[in-house]
Short mmCIF file of C-alpha atoms in Angstrom, two decimals:
data_model
loop_
_atom_site.label_atom_id
_atom_site.label_comp_id
_atom_site.label_asym_id
_atom_site.label_seq_id
_atom_site.Cartn_x
_atom_site.Cartn_y
_atom_site.Cartn_z
CA MET U 1 8.80 79.71 -40.24
CA GLN U 2 7.23 76.46 -39.08
CA VAL U 3 9.48 74.36 -36.82
CA PRO U 4 9.85 70.71 -37.94
CA VAL U 5 8.15 68.21 -35.64
CA LYS U 6 11.39 66.40 -34.78
CA GLN U 7 13.12 69.67 -33.91
CA PHE U 8 10.15 70.83 -31.85
CA PHE U 9 10.06 67.69 -29.72
CA PHE U 10 13.81 67.66 -29.26
CA ARG U 11 14.04 71.31 -28.16
CA ARG U 12 10.72 72.11 -26.48
CA PHE U 13 9.23 68.80 -25.36
CA SER U 14 12.51 67.60 -23.82
CA ARG U 15 12.86 70.87 -21.84
CA VAL U 16 9.66 69.97 -20.02
CA LEU U 17 10.04 66.20 -19.88
CA ILE U 18 13.60 65.81 -18.56
CA PRO U 19 13.18 68.08 -15.48
CA PHE U 20 9.80 66.44 -14.85
CA VAL U 21 11.42 62.98 -14.75
CA PHE U 22 14.22 64.23 -12.50
CA TRP U 23 11.89 65.84 -9.97
CA SER U 24 9.46 62.91 -10.09
CA ILE U 25 12.36 60.66 -9.05
CA VAL U 26 13.26 63.08 -6.25
CA TYR U 27 9.69 63.04 -4.92
CA ALA U 28 9.47 59.25 -5.24
CA LEU U 29 12.62 58.86 -3.14
CA PHE U 30 11.47 61.51 -0.66
CA GLN U 31 8.03 59.98 -0.21
CA GLY U 32 9.59 56.54 0.06
CA ASP U 33 11.35 57.75 3.24
CA LEU U 34 14.85 57.26 1.84
CA PHE U 35 15.69 60.89 2.54
CA SER U 36 14.27 60.81 6.05
CA GLY U 37 16.13 57.76 7.27
CA GLY U 38 13.29 55.30 6.76
CA HIS U 39 15.18 53.30 4.13
CA ASN U 40 11.90 52.10 2.64
CA VAL U 41 13.45 50.88 -0.62
CA MET U 42 10.41 48.96 -1.83
CA ASN U 43 8.09 51.90 -1.40
CA SER U 44 10.45 54.15 -3.35
CA LEU U 45 10.79 51.57 -6.11
CA ARG U 46 7.00 51.25 -6.32
CA LEU U 47 6.68 55.02 -6.74
CA LEU U 48 9.47 55.10 -9.33
CA PHE U 49 7.74 52.49 -11.47
CA TYR U 50 4.47 54.39 -11.08
CA ILE U 51 5.81 57.58 -12.71
CA PRO U 52 4.87 56.54 -16.31
CA ILE U 53 1.35 55.72 -15.11
CA ASN U 54 0.46 58.79 -13.07
CA PHE U 55 1.90 61.52 -10.84
CA VAL U 56 3.68 60.54 -7.63
CA THR U 57 2.96 63.87 -5.95
CA THR U 58 -0.02 66.17 -6.33
CA HIS U 59 1.26 69.14 -8.34
CA MET U 60 2.81 66.93 -11.03
CA TRP U 61 -0.64 66.46 -12.59
CA TYR U 62 0.00 69.77 -14.34
CA VAL U 63 3.05 68.47 -16.19
CA TYR U 64 1.17 65.45 -17.58
CA MET U 65 -1.46 67.86 -18.90
CA LEU U 66 1.22 70.18 -20.28
CA LEU U 67 2.97 67.30 -22.07
CA GLY U 68 -0.37 66.38 -23.63
CA LEU U 69 -0.75 69.92 -24.98
CA TYR U 70 2.80 69.78 -26.31
CA LEU U 71 1.89 66.63 -28.24
CA LEU U 72 -0.87 68.64 -29.91
CA VAL U 73 1.31 71.63 -30.82
CA PRO U 74 2.63 70.31 -34.19
CA ILE U 75 -0.95 69.41 -35.17
CA ILE U 76 -2.78 72.54 -34.09
CA SER U 77 -0.11 75.17 -34.82
CA PRO U 78 -0.72 75.19 -38.61
CA TRP U 79 -4.44 75.80 -37.97
CA ILE U 80 -3.67 78.66 -35.57
CA LYS U 81 -1.46 80.33 -38.19
CA GLN U 82 -4.14 80.08 -40.88
CA ALA U 83 -7.24 80.67 -38.75
CA GLY U 84 -8.78 84.11 -38.72
CA LYS U 85 -10.32 85.98 -35.84
CA LYS U 86 -13.81 84.57 -36.52
CA GLU U 87 -12.62 80.96 -36.58
CA MET U 88 -10.69 81.29 -33.33
CA SER U 89 -13.54 83.20 -31.70
CA PHE U 90 -15.94 80.41 -32.70
CA PHE U 91 -13.81 77.78 -30.99
CA LEU U 92 -13.32 79.91 -27.88
CA LEU U 93 -17.06 80.65 -27.65
CA ILE U 94 -17.92 76.94 -27.56
CA TRP U 95 -15.05 76.37 -25.12
CA MET U 96 -16.43 79.06 -22.81
CA LEU U 97 -19.87 77.43 -22.97
CA GLY U 98 -18.19 74.16 -22.04
CA THR U 99 -16.79 75.71 -18.88
CA PHE U 100 -20.33 75.56 -17.44
CA SER U 101 -20.55 71.78 -17.92
CA SER U 102 -18.96 70.95 -14.57
CA TYR U 103 -21.73 72.89 -12.84
CA ILE U 104 -24.42 71.31 -15.02
CA HIS U 105 -23.07 67.88 -14.07
CA LEU U 106 -23.86 68.65 -10.44
CA ARG U 107 -27.54 68.52 -11.41
CA PHE U 108 -27.52 66.12 -14.36
CA GLN U 109 -25.21 63.11 -14.36
CA ASN U 110 -25.18 62.79 -18.16
CA ILE U 111 -25.60 65.57 -20.72
CA LEU U 112 -25.38 66.00 -24.51
CA GLY U 113 -25.08 62.32 -25.38
CA GLU U 114 -23.22 61.09 -22.32
CA CYS U 115 -24.29 57.83 -20.74
CA GLU U 116 -22.86 54.93 -18.76
CA TRP U 117 -20.87 53.62 -21.74
CA ASN U 118 -20.08 56.96 -23.40
CA SER U 119 -18.35 59.94 -21.80
CA THR U 120 -17.91 61.80 -25.10
CA SER U 121 -20.49 64.59 -25.23
CA THR U 122 -21.25 67.04 -28.06
CA ILE U 123 -18.70 69.56 -26.77
CA TYR U 124 -16.14 66.99 -25.58
CA TYR U 125 -13.50 68.11 -28.08
CA PHE U 126 -13.94 71.76 -27.12
CA GLN U 127 -13.26 71.25 -23.42
CA GLY U 128 -10.20 71.17 -21.22
CA PHE U 129 -6.95 73.10 -21.15
CA ILE U 130 -6.75 73.37 -24.94
CA GLY U 131 -8.89 76.48 -24.51
CA TYR U 132 -6.18 78.22 -22.48
CA PHE U 133 -3.68 77.28 -25.16
CA LEU U 134 -5.84 78.80 -27.90
CA ILE U 135 -6.81 81.91 -25.98
CA GLY U 136 -3.10 82.58 -25.47
CA ALA U 137 -2.60 82.29 -29.24
CA TYR U 138 -5.60 84.57 -29.76
CA PHE U 139 -4.14 87.24 -27.50
CA LYS U 140 -0.79 86.97 -29.25
CA LYS U 141 -2.39 87.55 -32.67
CA TYR U 142 -5.03 90.12 -31.76
CA GLY U 143 -3.91 91.66 -28.48
CA VAL U 144 -4.99 91.28 -24.86
CA LEU U 145 -7.88 92.96 -23.06
CA SER U 146 -7.40 96.57 -22.06
CA LEU U 147 -6.34 97.42 -18.53
CA THR U 148 -9.89 98.44 -17.57
CA SER U 149 -11.48 95.35 -19.15
CA SER U 150 -8.96 92.97 -17.61
CA LEU U 151 -9.52 94.52 -14.18
CA CYS U 152 -13.31 94.09 -14.56
CA VAL U 153 -12.98 90.46 -15.73
CA THR U 154 -10.63 89.70 -12.83
CA LEU U 155 -13.02 91.18 -10.27
CA ILE U 156 -16.02 89.33 -11.74
CA GLY U 157 -14.14 86.03 -11.71
CA TYR U 158 -12.91 86.62 -8.17
CA LEU U 159 -16.34 87.60 -6.81
CA LEU U 160 -18.02 84.65 -8.52
CA THR U 161 -15.45 82.27 -7.04
CA ILE U 162 -15.81 83.71 -3.54
CA LEU U 163 -19.61 83.70 -3.63
CA LEU U 164 -19.79 80.17 -5.04
CA PHE U 165 -17.29 78.96 -2.46
CA LEU U 166 -19.20 80.53 0.44
CA TYR U 167 -22.40 78.98 -0.87
CA GLY U 168 -20.79 75.58 -1.44
CA ILE U 169 -19.02 75.38 1.91
CA HIS U 170 -22.33 75.91 3.75
CA THR U 171 -24.53 73.69 1.59
CA SER U 172 -22.29 70.95 0.19
CA VAL U 173 -22.29 67.50 1.76
CA SER U 174 -19.31 66.33 -0.33
CA ASP U 175 -16.11 67.69 -1.82
CA ARG U 176 -17.53 67.41 -5.34
CA VAL U 177 -19.16 70.85 -5.27
CA LEU U 178 -16.08 72.58 -3.83
CA ASN U 179 -13.82 70.85 -6.35
CA THR U 180 -16.09 72.10 -9.13
CA ILE U 181 -15.91 75.68 -7.86
CA TRP U 182 -12.13 75.86 -8.09
CA ASN U 183 -11.82 73.54 -11.09
CA TYR U 184 -9.36 75.19 -13.49
CA CYS U 185 -11.75 74.77 -16.42
CA SER U 186 -14.82 76.13 -14.62
CA PHE U 187 -16.28 79.40 -15.90
CA ASN U 188 -15.39 81.51 -12.86
CA ILE U 189 -11.78 80.29 -12.78
CA VAL U 190 -11.40 80.87 -16.51
CA LEU U 191 -12.58 84.47 -16.06
CA LEU U 192 -10.21 84.97 -13.14
CA SER U 193 -7.26 83.43 -15.00
CA VAL U 194 -7.84 85.36 -18.23
CA GLY U 195 -8.41 88.61 -16.34
CA LEU U 196 -5.26 88.22 -14.26
CA PHE U 197 -3.16 87.31 -17.30
CA CYS U 198 -4.30 90.41 -19.18
CA LEU U 199 -3.97 92.55 -16.05
CA PHE U 200 -0.38 91.52 -15.43
CA TYR U 201 0.41 91.83 -19.12
CA ASN U 202 -0.83 95.43 -19.13
CA LEU U 203 1.01 96.30 -15.92
CA PHE U 204 4.34 94.57 -16.40
CA MET U 205 4.99 93.91 -20.09
CA ASN U 206 6.89 97.10 -20.79
CA LYS U 207 10.52 97.98 -21.36
CA ARG U 208 11.14 98.95 -17.74
CA PHE U 209 10.14 95.52 -16.43
CA GLU U 210 11.65 93.63 -19.35
CA LYS U 211 15.02 95.03 -18.31
CA SER U 212 14.54 94.05 -14.65
CA SER U 213 17.09 91.33 -13.93
CA ILE U 214 15.22 89.89 -10.94
CA ILE U 215 11.93 89.56 -12.87
CA MET U 216 13.68 87.94 -15.82
CA ASP U 217 15.60 85.61 -13.51
CA VAL U 218 12.42 84.48 -11.72
CA SER U 219 10.76 84.00 -15.10
CA ARG U 220 13.60 81.79 -16.34
CA ARG U 221 13.42 79.65 -13.19
CA SER U 222 9.62 79.52 -12.90
CA TYR U 223 9.36 75.90 -14.09
CA ALA U 224 12.03 74.74 -11.64
CA ILE U 225 10.36 76.72 -8.84
CA TYR U 226 7.04 75.07 -9.63
CA LEU U 227 8.53 71.58 -9.66
CA ALA U 228 10.46 72.05 -6.41
CA HIS U 229 8.10 74.13 -4.25
CA ILE U 230 5.99 71.26 -2.87
CA LEU U 231 9.13 69.66 -1.45
CA VAL U 232 9.93 72.90 0.37
CA ILE U 233 6.35 73.16 1.66
CA ARG U 234 6.52 69.69 3.12
CA LEU U 235 9.80 70.44 4.84
CA ILE U 236 8.91 73.78 6.45
CA SER U 237 5.11 74.16 6.55
CA LYS U 238 4.62 72.88 10.10
CA SER U 239 7.33 75.14 11.47
CA VAL U 240 6.02 78.26 9.73
CA MET U 241 2.33 77.59 10.46
CA SER U 242 3.07 77.04 14.15
CA LEU U 243 4.25 80.66 14.46
CA PHE U 244 0.77 82.06 13.82
CA ASP U 245 -2.60 81.67 15.49
CA SER U 246 -4.62 82.43 12.38
CA PRO U 247 -4.35 80.96 8.86
CA LEU U 248 -5.13 84.48 7.61
CA TYR U 249 -1.53 85.39 8.40
CA ALA U 250 0.09 81.96 8.30
CA ILE U 251 -0.81 81.08 4.70
CA PRO U 252 0.51 84.30 3.05
CA CYS U 253 3.65 84.11 5.16
CA LEU U 254 4.17 80.47 4.21
CA ALA U 255 3.69 81.31 0.52
CA ILE U 256 6.33 84.07 0.66
CA VAL U 257 8.85 81.98 2.60
CA VAL U 258 8.39 78.96 0.33
CA PHE U 259 8.83 81.10 -2.77
CA LEU U 260 12.02 82.73 -1.47
CA ILE U 261 13.58 79.46 -0.30
CA THR U 262 12.66 77.65 -3.51
CA TYR U 263 13.94 80.47 -5.70
CA LEU U 264 17.26 80.68 -3.83
CA ALA U 265 17.64 76.89 -3.88
CA CYS U 266 17.02 76.84 -7.64
CA ARG U 267 19.61 79.60 -8.15
CA ILE U 268 22.18 77.60 -6.19
CA MET U 269 21.37 74.35 -8.00
CA SER U 270 21.67 76.14 -11.34
CA MET U 271 25.42 76.33 -10.71
CA LEU U 272 25.66 72.54 -10.95
CA PRO U 273 26.78 70.90 -14.22
CA LEU U 274 24.12 70.63 -16.98
CA SER U 275 21.50 72.17 -14.67
CA GLU U 276 19.73 73.71 -17.67
CA LYS U 277 18.85 70.15 -18.75
CA TRP U 278 17.51 68.57 -15.54
CA LEU U 279 16.63 71.43 -13.18
CA GLY U 280 13.84 73.04 -15.18
#
């Protein structure tokens, strides 16, 4: 049964938006030095007023993108329900071709109708994160890749990313090439993301793991963990990194420690009143 637009925005959209606003305020106050004794009120106020314009801390870009996809859900959901496998495959094929455009732009500034006064190319409306949204719907309707196929796609995406990065880091004179290599809508990252999703789905989406309380608890708190983890990184990264001589060991250790601290902090904060509304 199709969910009315008003009900969708009230239930789903607000579950993303309210925690986003709360944590954006926290980061604005933190970066304004109010939490560190700096008492820089004006800087915090400037960041607070900036929240409707753009993100106040790096990882919040994802939430703006996610909210944009949520705005599209009531429009695109009826098409997804009616579209057949051929129609969805057609869209995803053009989307996959569009994932090469960031690399093509390294050689050609304007392609497929782009120019100084027009950034809308032929495949403009087939690009971006909408492809991930639709490929998720495709997998839900028609099933994910097999375990063997998902493993192969993951390895291909990983090897492409590594090889491109090694090439770029030795030949690039700017960050543009490196940013393209790990761009979330670049071909190699799409392969890696799709492969990993299908791989984890095949490995963990069974009754044994569905009944695992720890996995389900982490899943329920994943949005809160994402929103809060940068704050934890900024508080402990220097201390953890100083314990190791090589980033080869320091970075994995930091990732594990940050995850554990953030998860435990979110569990504790979930005991506060109305935490399901503002925590995430």
